[in-house]
Amino acid sequence: GAGVSQTPSNKVTEKGKYVELRCDPISGHTALYWYRQSLGQGPEFLIYFQGTGAADDSGLPNDRFFAVRPEGSVSTLKIQRTERGDSAVYLCASSPRPSGRVRNEQFFGPGTRLTVL
Amino acid sequence: GQNIDQPTEMTATEGAIVQINCTYQTSGFNGLFWYQQHAGEAPTFLSYNVLDGLEEKGRFSSFLSRSKGYSYLLLKELQMKDSASYLCAVREAAGNKLTFGGGTRVLVKP
């Protein structure tokens, strides 16, 4: 079946602009996650959705970052007034269940490479 | 906060064995994951440990000691395609988010 998909695969923008990054999770997966990965580092957690609601947004770096998942499927990560330091690969993942009690591994998408000039 | 440490880079020869260590200090623990990530690609799930001991899956094995805050990933019969980054990640008790180490880049040479 289809995996997690993300669009666009690459996004180049100018400092100060607004960007939206889209994630389509695996069908039927209730949990959706956003991570950010800089070159040579591991992914850094941003936000986690169970259904439509953000269960944990403790990783969002500041109020320029916002994410939604209005129908409990597709999610959009929104970044306002982009800064050069926002340049990174933004990864989305989904998992079958909301609970962390079983393996419930996360399936990652290919990411969106964001470059802020 | 959480701290997860793993070596930055390792080199090994095709056909050999490599062991990637991961140590963690976390406020909670609800499982440890290993992911493989080829350059420019998505991380893919390799293994999961929540109880102490060894989990074996083909050429890959993963070990966990919760009392020591320690895990390792063992790659046997190395192949050139195993050249990738290997990410250690801990799931904290309160939720389902993963905290990742910096990743270990493994280079397999002929």
Tab-separated table of C-alpha atoms in Angstrom:
chain	number	residue	atom	x	y	z
A	1	GLY	CA	0.000	0.000	0.000
A	2	ALA	CA	0.947	3.654	-0.197
A	3	GLY	CA	3.324	5.047	2.371
A	4	VAL	CA	3.487	8.493	3.907
A	5	SER	CA	3.734	11.177	1.253
A	6	GLN	CA	4.900	14.767	1.602
A	7	THR	CA	4.659	17.720	-0.725
A	8	PRO	CA	6.529	19.570	-1.970
A	9	SER	CA	9.731	17.548	-1.956
A	10	ASN	CA	11.744	20.750	-2.140
A	11	LYS	CA	10.818	24.298	-1.235
A	12	VAL	CA	13.023	27.352	-1.679
A	13	THR	CA	11.751	30.591	-0.200
A	14	GLU	CA	13.021	33.971	0.843
A	15	LYS	CA	13.509	35.165	4.382
A	16	GLY	CA	10.271	36.559	5.778
A	17	LYS	CA	7.941	34.559	3.541
A	18	TYR	CA	5.201	32.141	4.598
A	19	VAL	CA	5.353	28.425	3.699
A	20	GLU	CA	3.040	25.445	4.022
A	21	LEU	CA	4.245	21.848	4.028
A	22	ARG	CA	1.770	19.028	3.486
A	23	CYS	CA	1.740	15.469	4.822
A	24	ASP	CA	-0.518	12.583	3.733
A	25	PRO	CA	-0.242	9.778	6.308
A	26	ILE	CA	-0.833	6.099	5.716
A	27	SER	CA	-4.583	5.498	5.433
A	28	GLY	CA	-6.122	4.548	8.762
A	29	HIS	CA	-3.206	5.732	10.899
A	30	THR	CA	-4.537	7.715	13.822
A	31	ALA	CA	-1.297	9.316	14.981
A	32	LEU	CA	0.744	11.816	12.953
A	33	TYR	CA	4.058	13.414	13.834
A	34	TRP	CA	6.239	16.220	12.480
A	35	TYR	CA	10.005	16.257	12.930
A	36	ARG	CA	12.775	18.524	11.664
A	37	GLN	CA	16.171	17.186	10.642
A	38	SER	CA	19.265	19.288	10.063
A	39	LEU	CA	22.216	17.948	8.100
A	40	GLY	CA	24.172	15.309	9.998
A	41	GLN	CA	21.760	15.236	12.928
A	42	GLY	CA	18.888	13.066	14.075
A	43	PRO	CA	15.260	14.135	13.646
A	44	GLU	CA	13.978	16.613	16.227
A	45	PHE	CA	10.367	16.304	17.393
A	46	LEU	CA	8.020	19.194	16.624
A	47	ILE	CA	4.393	18.145	17.153
A	48	TYR	CA	2.190	15.053	17.479
A	49	PHE	CA	-1.485	14.643	16.552
A	50	GLN	CA	-3.954	12.062	17.766
A	51	GLY	CA	-6.864	12.389	15.379
A	52	THR	CA	-7.587	16.066	14.803
A	53	GLY	CA	-6.064	17.426	17.985
A	54	ALA	CA	-2.461	18.225	18.824
A	55	ALA	CA	-1.598	15.875	21.682
A	56	ASP	CA	1.882	17.331	22.171
A	57	ASP	CA	3.241	20.508	20.553
A	58	SER	CA	6.147	20.939	22.947
A	59	GLY	CA	8.716	20.742	20.129
A	60	LEU	CA	7.498	23.717	18.136
A	61	PRO	CA	10.376	26.209	18.430
A	62	ASN	CA	8.268	29.383	18.570
A	63	ASP	CA	4.923	30.872	17.572
A	64	ARG	CA	5.959	31.184	13.930
A	65	PHE	CA	5.335	27.450	13.621
A	66	PHE	CA	1.815	26.026	13.548
A	67	ALA	CA	0.317	22.742	12.364
A	68	VAL	CA	-3.219	21.543	11.701
A	69	ARG	CA	-4.958	18.277	10.935
A	70	PRO	CA	-8.588	19.347	10.494
A	71	GLU	CA	-10.093	16.022	9.389
A	72	GLY	CA	-7.756	13.657	11.198
A	73	SER	CA	-5.881	12.655	8.054
A	74	VAL	CA	-3.828	15.156	6.033
A	75	SER	CA	-1.735	17.603	8.040
A	76	THR	CA	-0.190	20.945	7.135
A	77	LEU	CA	2.805	22.489	8.871
A	78	LYS	CA	2.789	26.268	8.517
A	79	ILE	CA	5.787	28.515	9.052
A	80	GLN	CA	5.368	32.285	9.144
A	81	ARG	CA	8.080	34.889	8.594
A	82	THR	CA	10.648	32.241	7.687
A	83	GLU	CA	14.231	32.659	8.856
A	84	ARG	CA	17.434	31.179	7.452
A	85	GLY	CA	17.693	28.991	10.549
A	86	ASP	CA	14.456	27.263	9.553
A	87	SER	CA	16.290	25.578	6.658
A	88	ALA	CA	16.123	21.826	7.225
A	89	VAL	CA	14.344	18.673	6.079
A	90	TYR	CA	10.873	18.477	7.570
A	91	LEU	CA	9.811	14.879	8.112
A	92	CYS	CA	6.314	13.621	8.701
A	93	ALA	CA	5.517	10.216	10.205
A	94	SER	CA	2.387	8.269	11.078
A	95	SER	CA	1.636	5.271	13.273
A	96	PRO	CA	-1.381	2.972	13.492
A	97	ARG	CA	-2.424	3.681	17.070
A	98	PRO	CA	-2.390	6.624	19.420
A	99	SER	CA	-1.051	4.639	22.345
A	100	GLY	CA	2.638	4.208	23.024
A	101	ARG	CA	2.162	0.966	24.917
A	102	VAL	CA	2.916	-1.396	22.054
A	103	ARG	CA	5.545	-1.293	19.306
A	104	ASN	CA	3.468	1.100	17.217
A	105	GLU	CA	6.459	2.139	15.129
A	106	GLN	CA	6.386	5.335	13.163
A	107	PHE	CA	6.475	5.253	9.364
A	108	PHE	CA	8.285	8.207	7.867
A	109	GLY	CA	7.697	10.111	4.679
A	110	PRO	CA	10.522	11.253	2.372
A	111	GLY	CA	10.500	14.760	3.805
A	112	THR	CA	10.341	18.284	2.457
A	113	ARG	CA	13.690	20.013	2.092
A	114	LEU	CA	13.115	23.665	3.010
A	115	THR	CA	15.721	26.243	2.056
A	116	VAL	CA	15.317	29.816	3.257
A	117	LEU	CA	17.510	32.258	1.355
B	1	GLY	CA	15.273	16.525	29.414
B	2	GLN	CA	16.546	13.635	27.381
B	3	ASN	CA	20.084	12.869	26.256
B	4	ILE	CA	20.870	10.158	23.725
B	5	ASP	CA	24.446	9.472	22.658
B	6	GLN	CA	25.807	7.360	19.833
B	7	PRO	CA	29.073	7.482	17.890
B	8	THR	CA	29.161	9.806	14.922
B	9	GLU	CA	30.765	7.482	12.418
B	10	MET	CA	31.993	3.902	12.030
B	11	THR	CA	33.767	2.099	9.223
B	12	ALA	CA	33.686	-1.643	8.607
B	13	THR	CA	34.532	-4.156	5.910
B	14	GLU	CA	32.029	-6.022	3.774
B	15	GLY	CA	31.160	-9.347	5.407
B	16	ALA	CA	32.217	-8.195	8.877
B	17	ILE	CA	30.196	-7.330	11.984
B	18	VAL	CA	29.619	-3.858	13.408
B	19	GLN	CA	28.115	-2.919	16.771
B	20	ILE	CA	26.599	0.532	17.227
B	21	ASN	CA	26.190	1.593	20.848
B	22	CYS	CA	23.570	3.964	22.189
B	23	THR	CA	23.347	5.328	25.715
B	24	TYR	CA	20.414	7.319	26.984
B	25	GLN	CA	19.385	9.388	29.974
B	26	THR	CA	15.681	10.089	29.943
B	27	SER	CA	12.996	11.112	32.402
B	28	GLY	CA	10.798	8.236	31.231
B	29	PHE	CA	11.141	5.135	29.101
B	30	ASN	CA	8.603	3.292	26.991
B	31	GLY	CA	10.698	1.636	24.345
B	32	LEU	CA	13.800	2.087	22.219
B	33	PHE	CA	13.805	2.056	18.423
B	34	TRP	CA	16.506	1.736	15.801
B	35	TYR	CA	15.974	3.242	12.364
B	36	GLN	CA	18.094	3.083	9.218
B	37	GLN	CA	18.363	6.163	7.030
B	38	HIS	CA	20.082	6.223	3.634
B	39	ALA	CA	21.296	9.616	2.480
B	40	GLY	CA	18.416	11.760	1.265
B	41	GLU	CA	15.791	9.202	2.200
B	42	ALA	CA	13.259	8.627	4.977
B	43	PRO	CA	14.210	6.726	8.146
B	44	THR	CA	12.956	3.133	8.036
B	45	PHE	CA	12.159	1.037	11.103
B	46	LEU	CA	14.661	-1.688	12.024
B	47	SER	CA	13.983	-2.846	15.575
B	48	TYR	CA	12.178	-2.223	18.843
B	49	ASN	CA	13.164	-3.131	22.416
B	50	VAL	CA	11.085	-2.461	25.511
B	51	LEU	CA	12.276	-5.309	27.774
B	52	ASP	CA	15.874	-6.182	28.608
B	53	GLY	CA	17.549	-8.594	26.276
B	54	LEU	CA	18.340	-9.325	22.682
B	55	GLU	CA	15.943	-9.105	19.741
B	56	GLU	CA	17.149	-10.827	16.575
B	57	LYS	CA	15.814	-10.232	13.101
B	58	GLY	CA	17.856	-11.672	10.286
B	59	ARG	CA	21.237	-9.990	10.006
B	60	PHE	CA	20.242	-7.310	12.512
B	61	SER	CA	20.012	-7.708	16.291
B	62	SER	CA	19.296	-5.148	18.985
B	63	PHE	CA	20.013	-5.340	22.701
B	64	LEU	CA	18.628	-3.346	25.609
B	65	SER	CA	19.646	-2.888	29.247
B	66	ARG	CA	17.216	-0.538	30.953
B	67	SER	CA	19.170	-0.417	34.215
B	68	LYS	CA	22.261	0.776	32.345
B	69	GLY	CA	20.432	3.039	29.903
B	70	TYR	CA	22.183	1.197	27.084
B	71	SER	CA	21.346	-0.373	23.763
B	72	TYR	CA	23.286	-1.630	20.801
B	73	LEU	CA	22.484	-2.518	17.223
B	74	LEU	CA	24.482	-5.384	15.751
B	75	LEU	CA	24.819	-5.685	12.004
B	76	LYS	CA	26.196	-9.016	10.791
B	77	GLU	CA	27.482	-10.110	7.377
B	78	LEU	CA	27.771	-6.508	6.304
B	79	GLN	CA	26.791	-5.652	2.751
B	80	MET	CA	27.611	-2.521	0.766
B	81	LYS	CA	23.927	-1.532	0.899
B	82	ASP	CA	24.192	-1.316	4.706
B	83	SER	CA	26.135	1.935	4.315
B	84	ALA	CA	23.710	4.386	5.922
B	85	SER	CA	23.013	6.309	9.097
B	86	TYR	CA	21.583	4.385	12.030
B	87	LEU	CA	19.370	6.297	14.430
B	88	CYS	CA	18.704	5.355	18.034
B	89	ALA	CA	15.436	6.779	19.410
B	90	VAL	CA	13.730	6.602	22.797
B	91	ARG	CA	9.992	6.851	23.341
B	92	GLU	CA	9.201	8.535	26.622
B	93	ALA	CA	6.625	7.094	28.973
B	94	ALA	CA	4.079	9.884	28.761
B	95	GLY	CA	3.450	9.873	25.061
B	96	ASN	CA	4.379	8.554	21.706
B	97	LYS	CA	6.954	11.038	20.456
B	98	LEU	CA	10.485	9.849	19.743
B	99	THR	CA	13.674	11.520	20.884
B	100	PHE	CA	16.527	10.687	18.512
B	101	GLY	CA	20.260	10.518	18.928
B	102	GLY	CA	22.430	12.231	16.365
B	103	GLY	CA	22.795	9.093	14.275
B	104	THR	CA	25.793	6.906	13.465
B	105	ARG	CA	27.013	6.951	9.896
B	106	VAL	CA	28.272	3.505	8.908
B	107	LEU	CA	30.527	3.166	5.904
B	108	VAL	CA	30.990	-0.339	4.529
B	109	LYS	CA	34.147	-0.806	2.482
B	110	PRO	CA	34.878	-3.632	0.038
